[in-house]
Amino acid sequence: MAEVKPEEMVHHPPMDQLQGFEYCIDSNPSWGEAIGLGFQHYILSLGTAVMIPTMLVPLMGGNDHDKAKVVQTLLFVTGIKTLLQTLFGTRLPTVIGGSYAYLVPVLSIIHDRSLAQIADGHTRFLQTMRATQGALIVSSSIQIILGYSQLWAICSRFFSPLGMVPVVSLVGLGLFERGFPVVASCVEIGLPMLIIFVVLSQYLKHVHVRHVPILERFSLLVCIALLWVYAHILTASGAYHHTALHTQISCRTDRSNLISSALWISIPYPLQWGAPTFNADHAFGMMAAVMVSLIESTGAFKAAARLASATPPPAYVLSRGIGWQGIGTLLDGLFGTATGSTVSVENVGLLGSTRIGSRRVIQISAGFMIFFSILGKFGALFASIPFTIFAAIYCVMFGIIGNGGGAILSAVHQHELYAQPLHCWFFTLSWLIDTRVLFSVYDRCSKWPGAHEGWMVQ
């Protein structure tokens, strides 16, 4: 076979190249700019890393010190999982963080009678955490087997562009309950954050400083700094002394006691809460969340590839990424993060907002996660940012992801659109969103008949 001459070698650019991208996966900005962008991704990941432990640890019976330690552990493991995924998994610029899909099975473990009857709060927290760890360790085997056996690659071959549109769109649109409803809980902070962020990132993005579009790339940091100072002034002036507890949790910068409870230096390690306990009921409940996270991550990987201006990931790459995500869930179980792994949707949206798809930026952000999780006081300082500020950011980021799903239609041949009308995927998308909202509302209101009567089991 004749050798290919160098002049005959043709470089194939990324398919469906997006406009305005200066740095793709393998092209890197300067070190100073990359560090700033990486820190921005780290700040954005704090929303999920703080919100999940804040919701779960008090229900487990833990105190503020336990909550601070779980936050540090989740950030530490998130950094490790992100490095593994960007180095050996899909190698896409994605942050692998905690997942809200695991809240329901974890709450089921918390309300287990054998655990709920423990009188001492700290003992109940340790026993509940160990039960959660055991369920995560067992359920991680699903993603590991599906990923490394390439079974998920076989399934992925049937994911046509038209079929992936509702999946990718649901990844963004299905999470809006973490956006506008949380903004409404503290309008005096959330609404200004939303308006300023939209104006800076969308309408003033062409403002350059020394030929660098500073507002397009760093508008998130600028807005968070401004509104964080504003929220701290409101807190220090006593504006929330006589407000409801829910308002104080959403608005105050000192509501979580993370700074006072965190240690100066603390290195998370496996089995730090004790030996995991294993229960079949807990494991099967967690497996359902693993399947939800698996589908959600597949859609997020597709969206990340598009927003990073990369070629669509092949089936075997997606399967390999799911396998490494299973390793991440296993690490969650070993370290005790109280939740499993998924692709951080908000960080994927930030790729589209900054138009920087560099893999190095995400790896630098993983370094920040590990560093500040070890230096607990400094990490807790950044974690004191009110949830409402993150919720305002989510409103924009989730919209970018949802738009990315609809934009996949540009890769669909016009004849296929006529053969399979658009109402097919509109129906699928609306059905998925309605189903998600249905279970969310009925679970929140405790009116779902199967929750108490056991009719599903019968």
XYZ file of C-alpha atoms in Angstrom:
458
model
C 0.000 0.000 0.000
C 1.480 3.340 -1.053
C 2.361 5.780 1.685
C 0.345 8.964 1.930
C 2.446 11.994 1.152
C 2.375 14.797 3.723
C 0.968 17.236 1.223
C -1.921 14.856 0.550
C -2.955 14.682 4.208
C -6.104 16.725 4.686
C -7.124 18.237 8.028
C -10.791 17.660 8.744
C -12.239 20.552 10.782
C -14.935 19.884 13.402
C -18.313 19.132 11.880
C -20.996 21.779 12.156
C -18.508 24.430 13.351
C -20.147 27.082 15.507
C -19.456 30.718 14.784
C -17.277 32.833 17.051
C -15.252 30.066 18.695
C -11.613 31.011 19.157
C -10.530 28.016 21.239
C -11.818 24.485 20.662
C -10.972 21.325 22.606
C -7.288 21.056 21.692
C -6.552 24.775 21.282
C -5.755 26.571 24.510
C -5.860 30.231 25.581
C -2.932 31.831 27.381
C -2.178 30.516 30.861
C -3.485 33.642 32.573
C -6.754 33.551 30.679
C -7.070 29.777 31.120
C -6.639 30.092 34.900
C -9.319 32.798 35.053
C -11.726 30.708 32.975
C -10.975 27.624 35.075
C -11.711 29.540 38.271
C -14.997 30.654 36.707
C -15.996 27.018 36.085
C -15.020 26.196 39.679
C -17.234 28.968 41.073
C -20.163 27.765 38.961
C -19.750 24.181 40.197
C -20.104 25.385 43.806
C -23.867 25.786 43.412
C -24.542 22.053 43.152
C -21.685 21.105 45.499
C -23.182 23.205 48.307
C -26.899 22.856 47.593
C -27.081 19.035 47.673
C -25.332 18.600 51.077
C -27.315 21.544 52.478
C -30.520 19.718 51.569
C -29.515 16.209 52.664
C -27.127 16.415 55.630
C -29.606 18.014 58.110
C -32.181 15.354 57.179
C -29.573 12.681 57.866
C -29.049 14.090 61.352
C -25.739 15.812 60.679
C -24.609 19.146 62.099
C -22.863 22.102 60.445
C -19.454 20.441 60.786
C -20.741 17.325 58.999
C -22.259 19.482 56.266
C -18.995 21.358 55.702
C -17.096 18.075 55.507
C -19.549 16.617 52.958
C -19.229 19.778 50.826
C -15.431 19.471 50.915
C -15.637 15.779 50.029
C -18.022 16.379 47.127
C -15.768 19.104 45.699
C -12.664 16.937 46.119
C -14.235 13.951 44.355
C -15.697 16.217 41.651
C -12.184 17.401 40.839
C -10.891 13.826 40.607
C -13.822 12.663 38.449
C -13.428 15.637 36.115
C -9.727 14.931 35.610
C -10.410 11.247 34.905
C -13.157 12.073 32.391
C -11.108 14.683 30.524
C -7.980 12.513 30.442
C -9.340 9.005 29.862
C -13.115 9.189 29.297
C -14.800 11.123 26.501
C -12.012 13.747 26.780
C -14.674 16.420 26.294
C -14.509 19.633 28.385
C -17.111 18.486 30.903
C -17.274 18.793 34.690
C -18.494 15.609 36.411
C -20.309 16.734 39.537
C -23.116 15.728 41.861
C -26.521 14.774 40.513
C -30.000 15.776 41.663
C -31.329 12.525 40.200
C -30.076 10.725 43.320
C -32.071 12.855 45.765
C -35.149 10.611 45.728
C -33.348 7.317 46.534
C -31.184 9.065 49.143
C -34.313 10.516 50.776
C -35.784 7.021 50.736
C -32.735 5.773 52.644
C -32.997 8.681 55.097
C -36.618 7.796 55.903
C -35.896 4.085 56.294
C -37.419 2.999 59.613
C -34.273 1.243 60.808
C -32.322 4.493 60.411
C -34.985 7.062 61.310
C -35.488 5.543 64.773
C -31.865 6.191 65.844
C -32.079 8.811 68.593
C -28.601 10.331 68.462
C -28.310 12.718 65.501
C -24.621 12.176 64.705
C -24.947 8.391 64.939
C -27.961 8.489 62.622
C -25.969 10.634 60.175
C -23.085 8.153 60.109
C -25.358 5.130 59.680
C -27.376 6.848 56.927
C -24.226 7.934 55.110
C -22.838 4.391 55.252
C -26.085 2.996 53.836
C -25.959 5.582 51.035
C -22.345 4.658 50.315
C -23.218 0.979 50.002
C -26.086 1.706 47.606
C -23.849 3.926 45.446
C -21.082 1.315 45.303
C -23.483 -1.414 44.161
C -25.379 0.758 41.661
C -22.168 2.046 40.058
C -21.680 -1.426 38.594
C -24.468 -0.721 36.073
C -22.618 2.162 34.443
C -19.281 0.347 34.638
C -20.678 -2.778 32.947
C -22.673 -0.881 30.303
C -19.718 1.380 29.568
C -16.736 -0.939 29.436
C -18.620 -3.822 27.794
C -19.573 -1.397 24.979
C -23.243 -2.292 25.458
C -24.026 1.408 25.698
C -22.187 1.902 22.400
C -24.627 -0.508 20.765
C -27.543 1.484 22.168
C -25.919 4.784 21.180
C -25.856 3.806 17.513
C -29.626 4.178 17.467
C -29.413 7.777 18.738
C -30.070 9.651 15.514
C -29.804 13.462 15.497
C -33.589 13.717 15.382
C -33.898 11.329 18.316
C -31.292 13.183 20.390
C -33.026 16.564 20.075
C -35.601 15.967 22.862
C -32.979 14.247 25.064
C -30.486 17.127 24.868
C -33.241 19.729 25.163
C -34.665 18.005 28.241
C -31.246 18.157 29.922
C -31.585 21.939 29.917
C -35.319 22.588 29.984
C -36.062 19.876 32.546
C -33.917 21.608 35.186
C -35.639 24.994 35.125
C -37.127 24.307 38.562
C -33.629 25.019 39.892
C -33.708 28.399 38.149
C -36.660 30.782 38.209
C -38.435 29.361 41.307
C -35.235 29.815 43.356
C -34.738 33.325 41.946
C -38.255 34.182 43.117
C -37.334 33.159 46.669
C -35.039 36.204 46.922
C -36.048 38.681 44.236
C -33.887 41.560 45.523
C -30.739 39.542 44.725
C -31.842 37.087 42.051
C -33.507 39.528 39.657
C -30.590 42.026 39.524
C -28.187 39.116 39.019
C -30.260 37.756 36.143
C -30.588 41.149 34.422
C -26.921 42.125 34.819
C -25.676 38.712 33.669
C -27.865 38.738 30.550
C -26.837 42.301 29.675
C -23.100 41.711 30.144
C -22.892 38.263 28.543
C -25.308 38.801 25.648
C -25.496 42.518 24.832
C -22.080 43.849 25.904
C -20.075 40.804 24.888
C -18.328 42.730 22.100
C -16.575 45.031 24.589
C -12.831 44.336 24.275
C -9.948 45.097 26.624
C -6.602 44.722 24.855
C -8.245 42.697 22.089
C -9.826 40.307 24.623
C -13.665 40.093 24.828
C -13.503 40.445 28.584
C -17.255 40.604 29.234
C -18.095 37.643 27.013
C -15.566 35.406 28.761
C -15.615 36.671 32.340
C -19.099 38.150 32.764
C -19.942 35.362 35.212
C -17.120 36.311 37.591
C -17.927 40.023 37.304
C -21.622 39.507 38.069
C -21.019 37.116 40.961
C -18.491 39.493 42.556
C -20.863 42.476 42.299
C -23.953 40.673 43.594
C -22.006 38.814 46.294
C -20.816 42.135 47.743
C -24.355 43.520 47.433
C -25.794 40.463 49.234
C -23.179 40.758 51.984
C -24.082 44.430 52.510
C -27.756 43.485 52.856
C -26.851 40.720 55.312
C -24.546 42.922 57.424
C -27.061 45.778 57.532
C -29.691 43.540 59.129
C -32.103 43.506 56.215
C -33.069 39.879 56.931
C -33.266 39.909 60.735
C -37.065 39.745 60.799
C -37.745 37.768 57.614
C -38.891 34.175 57.249
C -36.368 31.342 57.582
C -36.796 30.384 53.924
C -35.890 33.926 52.851
C -32.819 33.964 55.089
C -31.590 30.657 53.657
C -31.938 31.998 50.101
C -30.548 35.499 50.659
C -28.039 35.625 53.516
C -24.329 35.079 52.877
C -23.819 33.494 56.309
C -26.824 31.184 56.289
C -24.939 27.881 56.032
C -22.251 28.407 58.732
C -19.766 26.766 56.377
C -16.883 29.140 57.128
C -17.047 28.676 60.901
C -17.615 24.912 60.615
C -14.941 24.068 58.031
C -11.437 23.007 59.047
C -8.411 24.929 57.834
C -6.869 21.859 56.210
C -8.722 18.592 55.643
C -7.965 15.886 53.080
C -10.959 13.638 52.297
C -10.149 9.938 52.128
C -12.061 6.726 51.287
C -14.284 5.232 53.991
C -13.907 8.333 56.167
C -17.443 7.790 57.524
C -16.815 4.121 58.310
C -17.444 0.841 56.491
C -20.383 1.009 54.025
C -23.471 -1.070 54.728
C -25.329 -2.885 51.967
C -29.074 -3.313 51.599
C -30.849 -4.699 48.533
C -33.790 -2.266 48.770
C -31.455 0.724 48.920
C -29.336 -0.562 46.033
C -32.272 -1.143 43.664
C -33.643 2.316 44.368
C -30.260 3.832 43.611
C -30.024 1.866 40.341
C -33.060 3.728 39.001
C -31.268 7.028 39.624
C -28.178 5.651 37.875
C -30.205 4.976 34.720
C -31.648 8.502 34.795
C -28.158 9.946 35.237
C -26.867 7.760 32.397
C -29.366 9.146 29.883
C -28.916 12.695 31.173
C -25.129 12.448 30.823
C -25.405 11.088 27.282
C -27.417 14.130 26.264
C -24.996 16.431 28.096
C -22.002 14.842 26.333
C -23.698 15.506 22.993
C -24.417 19.104 23.987
C -20.849 19.620 25.243
C -19.418 18.356 21.965
C -21.519 20.838 20.027
C -20.929 23.803 22.349
C -17.184 23.040 22.381
C -17.216 23.036 18.564
C -16.110 19.398 18.369
C -17.213 16.514 16.185
C -20.106 14.470 17.605
C -18.629 11.796 19.915
C -18.699 8.294 18.375
C -20.638 5.531 20.084
C -17.561 3.877 21.579
C -16.422 7.218 23.055
C -19.810 7.754 24.708
C -19.677 4.235 26.107
C -16.174 4.787 27.462
C -17.321 8.024 29.079
C -20.233 6.235 30.762
C -17.780 3.640 32.074
C -15.616 6.334 33.639
C -18.729 7.990 35.035
C -19.443 4.664 36.733
C -15.956 4.834 38.240
C -16.908 8.314 39.447
C -20.060 6.994 41.130
C -17.912 4.298 42.748
C -15.633 7.034 44.110
C -18.719 8.850 45.414
C -19.620 5.711 47.320
C -16.119 5.159 48.682
C -15.568 8.755 49.816
C -19.160 9.421 50.919
C -20.512 12.398 48.959
C -24.219 11.572 49.572
C -24.942 11.658 45.824
C -23.857 10.106 42.534
C -22.217 11.439 39.381
C -23.469 13.182 36.285
C -22.265 15.765 33.794
C -22.654 19.281 35.201
C -25.228 20.845 32.883
C -24.524 24.408 34.035
C -20.831 24.071 33.202
C -21.724 22.776 29.745
C -23.860 25.878 29.286
C -20.890 28.037 30.295
C -18.978 26.616 27.310
C -21.583 28.149 25.026
C -21.685 31.423 26.953
C -17.912 32.020 26.901
C -17.371 30.305 23.525
C -14.278 28.655 24.999
C -14.261 24.870 24.589
C -10.691 24.222 25.736
C -10.146 20.984 27.643
C -7.290 22.561 29.589
C -9.658 25.118 31.133
C -11.802 22.347 32.628
C -8.727 20.530 33.932
C -7.582 23.733 35.629
C -11.015 24.079 37.231
C -10.634 20.517 38.548
C -7.354 21.609 40.125
C -9.162 24.480 41.864
C -11.786 22.050 43.190
C -9.171 19.761 44.710
C -7.089 22.647 46.098
C -9.931 24.548 47.771
C -11.527 21.351 49.093
C -8.317 20.654 51.028
C -8.048 24.262 52.271
C -11.468 24.150 53.872
C -11.780 27.730 55.137
C -10.974 29.279 51.761
C -13.316 26.924 49.929
C -16.091 27.667 52.421
C -15.622 31.389 51.794
C -16.532 30.972 48.117
C -19.275 28.513 49.061
C -21.042 31.257 51.037
C -22.390 32.742 47.779
C -26.224 32.736 48.084
C -28.102 30.058 46.146
C -30.195 32.733 44.437
C -27.136 34.011 42.559
C -26.484 30.536 41.171
C -30.165 30.130 40.289
C -30.063 33.305 38.171
C -27.053 31.886 36.316
C -28.855 28.574 35.792
C -31.732 30.396 34.080
C -29.329 31.439 31.321
C -27.180 28.291 31.190
C -30.096 25.870 30.951
C -31.531 27.958 28.130
C -28.242 27.621 26.238
C -28.386 23.831 26.637
C -32.003 23.698 25.490
C -31.101 25.773 22.454
C -28.232 23.377 21.759
C -30.714 20.531 21.541
C -32.841 22.343 18.983
C -29.740 23.330 17.024
C -28.939 19.652 16.436
C -31.717 19.770 13.842
C -29.290 21.641 11.598
C -27.467 18.321 11.147
C -30.671 16.580 10.030
C -31.257 16.254 6.317
C -34.254 18.222 5.114
C -35.840 15.090 3.639
C -35.690 13.382 7.045
C -37.471 16.321 8.630
C -40.311 15.938 6.141
C -40.381 12.148 6.557
C -40.521 12.413 10.361
C -42.423 15.639 11.114
C -41.222 17.983 13.807
C -44.312 17.329 15.895
C -42.846 13.885 16.713
C -39.955 15.255 18.711
C -42.058 18.159 20.033
C -44.454 15.551 21.431
C -41.569 13.533 22.900
C -40.055 16.617 24.529
C -43.351 17.775 26.025
C -44.108 14.258 27.281
C -40.724 13.998 28.992
C -41.072 17.408 30.645
C -44.669 16.741 31.734
C -43.670 13.393 33.257
C -40.809 15.014 35.153
C -43.053 17.795 36.468
C -45.806 15.314 37.382
C -43.588 13.235 39.647
C -41.907 16.331 41.071
C -45.184 18.019 42.032
C -46.847 14.940 43.476
C -43.733 13.948 45.397
C -43.423 17.459 46.821
C -47.053 17.628 47.854
C -47.111 14.020 49.165
C -50.317 13.355 47.213
C -49.072 10.579 44.943
C -51.224 7.583 45.912
C -48.452 5.073 45.444
C -46.208 6.865 47.911
C -48.270 5.703 50.881
C -50.642 2.970 49.688
C -48.142 0.693 47.944
C -50.372 0.179 44.886
C -47.390 0.166 42.519
C -45.849 -2.771 44.345
C -49.103 -4.695 44.316
